[in-house]
Short mmCIF file of C-alpha atoms in Angstrom, two decimals:
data_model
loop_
_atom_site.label_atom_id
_atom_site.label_comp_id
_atom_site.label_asym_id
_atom_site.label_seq_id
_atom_site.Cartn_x
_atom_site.Cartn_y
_atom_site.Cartn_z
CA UNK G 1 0.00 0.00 0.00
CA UNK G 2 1.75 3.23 -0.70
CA UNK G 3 1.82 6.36 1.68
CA UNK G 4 -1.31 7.83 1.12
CA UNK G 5 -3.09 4.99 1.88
CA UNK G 6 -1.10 4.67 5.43
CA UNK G 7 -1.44 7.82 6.16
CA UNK G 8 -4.82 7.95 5.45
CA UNK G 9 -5.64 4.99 8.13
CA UNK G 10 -3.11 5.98 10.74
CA UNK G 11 -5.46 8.91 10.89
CA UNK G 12 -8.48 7.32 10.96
CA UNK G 13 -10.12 9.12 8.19
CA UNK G 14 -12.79 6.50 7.64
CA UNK G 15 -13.75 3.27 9.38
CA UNK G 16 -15.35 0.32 8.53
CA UNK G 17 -17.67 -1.78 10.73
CA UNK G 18 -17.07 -5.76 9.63
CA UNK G 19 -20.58 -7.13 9.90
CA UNK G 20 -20.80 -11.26 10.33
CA UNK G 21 -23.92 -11.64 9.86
CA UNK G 22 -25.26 -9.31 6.85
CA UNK G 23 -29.27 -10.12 7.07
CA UNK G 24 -29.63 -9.48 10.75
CA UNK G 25 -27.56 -6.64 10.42
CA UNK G 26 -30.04 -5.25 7.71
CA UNK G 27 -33.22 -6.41 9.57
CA UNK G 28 -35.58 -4.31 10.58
CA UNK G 29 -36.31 -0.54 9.54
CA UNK G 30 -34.08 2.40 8.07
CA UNK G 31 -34.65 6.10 7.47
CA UNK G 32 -32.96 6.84 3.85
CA UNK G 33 -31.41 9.85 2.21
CA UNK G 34 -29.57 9.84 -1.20
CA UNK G 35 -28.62 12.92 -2.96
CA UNK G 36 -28.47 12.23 -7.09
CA UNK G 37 -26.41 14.11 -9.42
CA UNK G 38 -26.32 14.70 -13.25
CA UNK G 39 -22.49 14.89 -13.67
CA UNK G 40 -22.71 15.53 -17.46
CA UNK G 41 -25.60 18.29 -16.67
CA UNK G 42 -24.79 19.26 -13.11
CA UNK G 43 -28.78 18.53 -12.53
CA UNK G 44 -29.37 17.59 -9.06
CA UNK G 45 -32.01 15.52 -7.09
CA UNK G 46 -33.25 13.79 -4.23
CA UNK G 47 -34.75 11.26 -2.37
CA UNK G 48 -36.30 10.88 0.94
CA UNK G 49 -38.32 7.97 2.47
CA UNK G 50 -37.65 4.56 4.68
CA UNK G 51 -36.55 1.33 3.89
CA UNK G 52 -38.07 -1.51 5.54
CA UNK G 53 -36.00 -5.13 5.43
CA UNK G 54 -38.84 -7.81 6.42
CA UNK G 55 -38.21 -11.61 6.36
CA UNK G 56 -38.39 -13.50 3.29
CA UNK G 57 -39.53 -16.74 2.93
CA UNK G 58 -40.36 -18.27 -0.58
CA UNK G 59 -40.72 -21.42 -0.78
CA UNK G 60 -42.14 -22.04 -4.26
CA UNK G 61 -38.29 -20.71 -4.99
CA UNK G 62 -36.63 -22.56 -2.06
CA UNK G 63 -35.66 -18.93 -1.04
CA UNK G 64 -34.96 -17.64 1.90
CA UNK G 65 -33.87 -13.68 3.52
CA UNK G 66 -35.21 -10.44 3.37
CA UNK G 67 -37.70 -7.99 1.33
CA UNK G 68 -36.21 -4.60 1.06
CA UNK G 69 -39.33 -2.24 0.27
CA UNK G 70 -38.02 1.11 -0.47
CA UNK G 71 -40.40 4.28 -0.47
CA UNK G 72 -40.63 7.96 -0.33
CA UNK G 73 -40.64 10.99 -2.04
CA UNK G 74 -38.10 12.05 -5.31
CA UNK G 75 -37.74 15.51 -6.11
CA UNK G 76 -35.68 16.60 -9.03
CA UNK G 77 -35.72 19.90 -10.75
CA UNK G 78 -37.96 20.81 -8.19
CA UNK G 79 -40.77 18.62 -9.24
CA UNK G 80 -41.95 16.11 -6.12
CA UNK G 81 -42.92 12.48 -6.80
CA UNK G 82 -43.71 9.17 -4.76
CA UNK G 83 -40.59 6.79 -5.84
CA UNK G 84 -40.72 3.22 -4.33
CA UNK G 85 -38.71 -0.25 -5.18
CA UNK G 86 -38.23 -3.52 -4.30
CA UNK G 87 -35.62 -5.58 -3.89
CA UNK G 88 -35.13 -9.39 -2.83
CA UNK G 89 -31.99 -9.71 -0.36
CA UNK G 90 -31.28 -14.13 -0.45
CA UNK G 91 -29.02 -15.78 1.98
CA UNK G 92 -25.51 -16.85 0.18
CA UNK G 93 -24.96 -20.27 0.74
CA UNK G 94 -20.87 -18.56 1.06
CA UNK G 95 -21.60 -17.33 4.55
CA UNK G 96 -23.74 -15.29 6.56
CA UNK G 97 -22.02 -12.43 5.49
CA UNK G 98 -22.65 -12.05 2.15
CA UNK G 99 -26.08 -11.84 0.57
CA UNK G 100 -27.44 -12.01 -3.20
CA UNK G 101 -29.26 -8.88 -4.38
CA UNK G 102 -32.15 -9.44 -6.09
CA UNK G 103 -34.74 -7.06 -8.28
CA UNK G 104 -38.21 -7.58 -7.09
CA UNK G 105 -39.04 -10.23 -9.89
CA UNK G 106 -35.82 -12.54 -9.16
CA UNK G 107 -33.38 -11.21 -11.87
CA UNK G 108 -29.78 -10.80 -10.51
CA UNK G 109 -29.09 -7.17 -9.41
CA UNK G 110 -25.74 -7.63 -7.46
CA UNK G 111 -23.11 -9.66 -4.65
CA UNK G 112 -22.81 -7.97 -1.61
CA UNK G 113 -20.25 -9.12 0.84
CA UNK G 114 -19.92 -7.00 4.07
CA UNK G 115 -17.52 -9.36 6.05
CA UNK G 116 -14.73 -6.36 5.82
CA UNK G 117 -16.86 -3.23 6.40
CA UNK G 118 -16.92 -2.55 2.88
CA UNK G 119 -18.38 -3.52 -0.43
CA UNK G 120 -17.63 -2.92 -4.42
CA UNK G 121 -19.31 -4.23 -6.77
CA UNK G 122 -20.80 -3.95 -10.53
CA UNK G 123 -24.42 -3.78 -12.31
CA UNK G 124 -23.92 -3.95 -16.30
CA UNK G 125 -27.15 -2.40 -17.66
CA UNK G 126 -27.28 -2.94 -21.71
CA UNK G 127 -24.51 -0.33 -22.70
CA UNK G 128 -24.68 1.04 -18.84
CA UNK G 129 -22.10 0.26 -15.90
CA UNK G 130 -23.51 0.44 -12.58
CA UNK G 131 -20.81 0.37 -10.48
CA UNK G 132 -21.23 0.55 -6.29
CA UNK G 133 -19.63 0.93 -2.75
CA UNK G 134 -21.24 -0.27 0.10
CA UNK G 135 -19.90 0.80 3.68
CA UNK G 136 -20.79 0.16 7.10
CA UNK G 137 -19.73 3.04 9.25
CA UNK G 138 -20.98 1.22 12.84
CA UNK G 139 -24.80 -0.43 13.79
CA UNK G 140 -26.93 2.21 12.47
CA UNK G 141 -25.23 3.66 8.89
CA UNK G 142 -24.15 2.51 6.46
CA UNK G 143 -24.11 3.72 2.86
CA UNK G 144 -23.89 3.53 -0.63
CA UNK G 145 -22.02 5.16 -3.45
CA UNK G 146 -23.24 3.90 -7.44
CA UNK G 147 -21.46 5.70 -9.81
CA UNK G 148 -23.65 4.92 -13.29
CA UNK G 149 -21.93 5.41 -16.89
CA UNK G 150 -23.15 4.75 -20.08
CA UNK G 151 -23.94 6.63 -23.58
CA UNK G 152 -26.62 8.36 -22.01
CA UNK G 153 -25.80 8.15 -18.01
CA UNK G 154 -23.31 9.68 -16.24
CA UNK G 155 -24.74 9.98 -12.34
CA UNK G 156 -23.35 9.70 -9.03
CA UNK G 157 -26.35 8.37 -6.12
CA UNK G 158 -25.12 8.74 -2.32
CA UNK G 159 -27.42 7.34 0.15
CA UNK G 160 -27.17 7.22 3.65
CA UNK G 161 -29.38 4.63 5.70
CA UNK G 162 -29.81 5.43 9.50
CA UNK G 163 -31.52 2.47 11.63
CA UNK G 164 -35.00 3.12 12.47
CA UNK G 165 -35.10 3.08 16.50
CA UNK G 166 -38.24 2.33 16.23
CA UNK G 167 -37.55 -0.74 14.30
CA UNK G 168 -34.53 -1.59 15.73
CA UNK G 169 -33.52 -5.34 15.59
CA UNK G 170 -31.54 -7.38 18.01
CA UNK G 171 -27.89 -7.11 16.23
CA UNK G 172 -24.70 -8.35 18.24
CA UNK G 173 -21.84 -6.62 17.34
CA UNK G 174 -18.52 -8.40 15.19
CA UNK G 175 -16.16 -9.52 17.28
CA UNK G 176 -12.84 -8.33 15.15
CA UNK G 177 -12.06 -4.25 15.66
CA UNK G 178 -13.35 -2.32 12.42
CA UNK G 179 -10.76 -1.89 9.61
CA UNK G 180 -9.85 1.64 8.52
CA UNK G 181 -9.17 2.13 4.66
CA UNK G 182 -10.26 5.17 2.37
CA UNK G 183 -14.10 5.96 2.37
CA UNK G 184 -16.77 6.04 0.27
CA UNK G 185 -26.38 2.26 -4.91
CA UNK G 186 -28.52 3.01 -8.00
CA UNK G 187 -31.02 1.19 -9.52
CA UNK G 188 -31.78 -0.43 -12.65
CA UNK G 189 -33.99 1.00 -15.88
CA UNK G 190 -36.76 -1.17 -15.06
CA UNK G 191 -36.64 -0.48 -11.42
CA UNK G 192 -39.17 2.41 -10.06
CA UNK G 193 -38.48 6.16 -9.79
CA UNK G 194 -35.88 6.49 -6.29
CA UNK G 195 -33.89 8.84 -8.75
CA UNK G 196 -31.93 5.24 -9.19
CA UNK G 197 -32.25 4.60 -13.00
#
């Protein structure tokens, strides 16, 4: 690793929470904020709503984890909408720390492996590339970063997810000391309007 990089986690600039178990850690409710931008047109947007992650269990498909149901309101160029999605979270058969990221109708979305704290991963959509960072900054955050290029895309989609304490699950804490390493998700064409596609 060269000297940024060192100096960078000497001084603790970011921190990642390892999480063993990644569908009890994402059990249960989250508030949600993601910030959207139009790199190519410097349009911004938003989006504002919950996230609820409720069991899944499907057995016609053997299946078995959570149902991420995402909803809220979207605003870009000041014009307000209701924006929802859902998404099918299936326990990995790899461990209990990584999960398979499903659209709502069972196509493949994504791998997400949070053993270390931190995620990266990619989405090819036709001539798009959704590429994004997942990272778990302690129980209760933990965020996303997809940065989506294409012909006709060029966005980046921040969203921050803070634990419902309303909602909150029983989670027990890893049992390894976070990592620290340099810090940092967007949806699909056929997914709804979240200002993810």
């Amino acid at each position: 690793m060269g000297r940024a990089g060192e100096a960078g986690e000497a001084e603790g600039m970011s921190e990642y929470w390892p999480v063993t178990d990644v569908l009890a850690y994402l059990a249960g409710g989250w508030r949600v904020e993601r910030s959207v931008r139009d790199l190519a047109s410097g349009a911004q947007g938003s989006f504002s709503g919950a996230t609820v992650f409720e069991p899944l269990d499907d057995e016609e498909n053997d299946e078995t984890g959570l149902l991420h149901h995402e909803s809220g309101t979207f605003v870009w160029q000041d014009v307000a909408r209701p924006a929802e999605r859902t998404l099918r979270f299936l326990a990995d058969g790899d461990g209990a720390g990584r999960a398979d990221v499903r659209f709502a109708d069972g196509r493949p979305f994504h791998d997400l492996d949070l053993t270390s704290g931190r995620h990266v991963t990619d989405h090819p959509c036709s001539a798009d590339l959704y590429r994004g960072e997942f990272t778990v900054r302690d129980a209760d955050h933990w965020r996303t970063v997809w940065r989506v290029g294409g012909p006709a895309k060029d966005l980046l989609l921040t969203t921050d997810y803070t634990r419902d304490a309303e909602q909150e699950p029983e989670y027990a804490a890893p049992e390894r000391a976070p990592r620290h390493d340099s810090e940092p998700e967007p949806e699909h064409d056929s997914e709804s309007n979240s200002g993810q596609d």
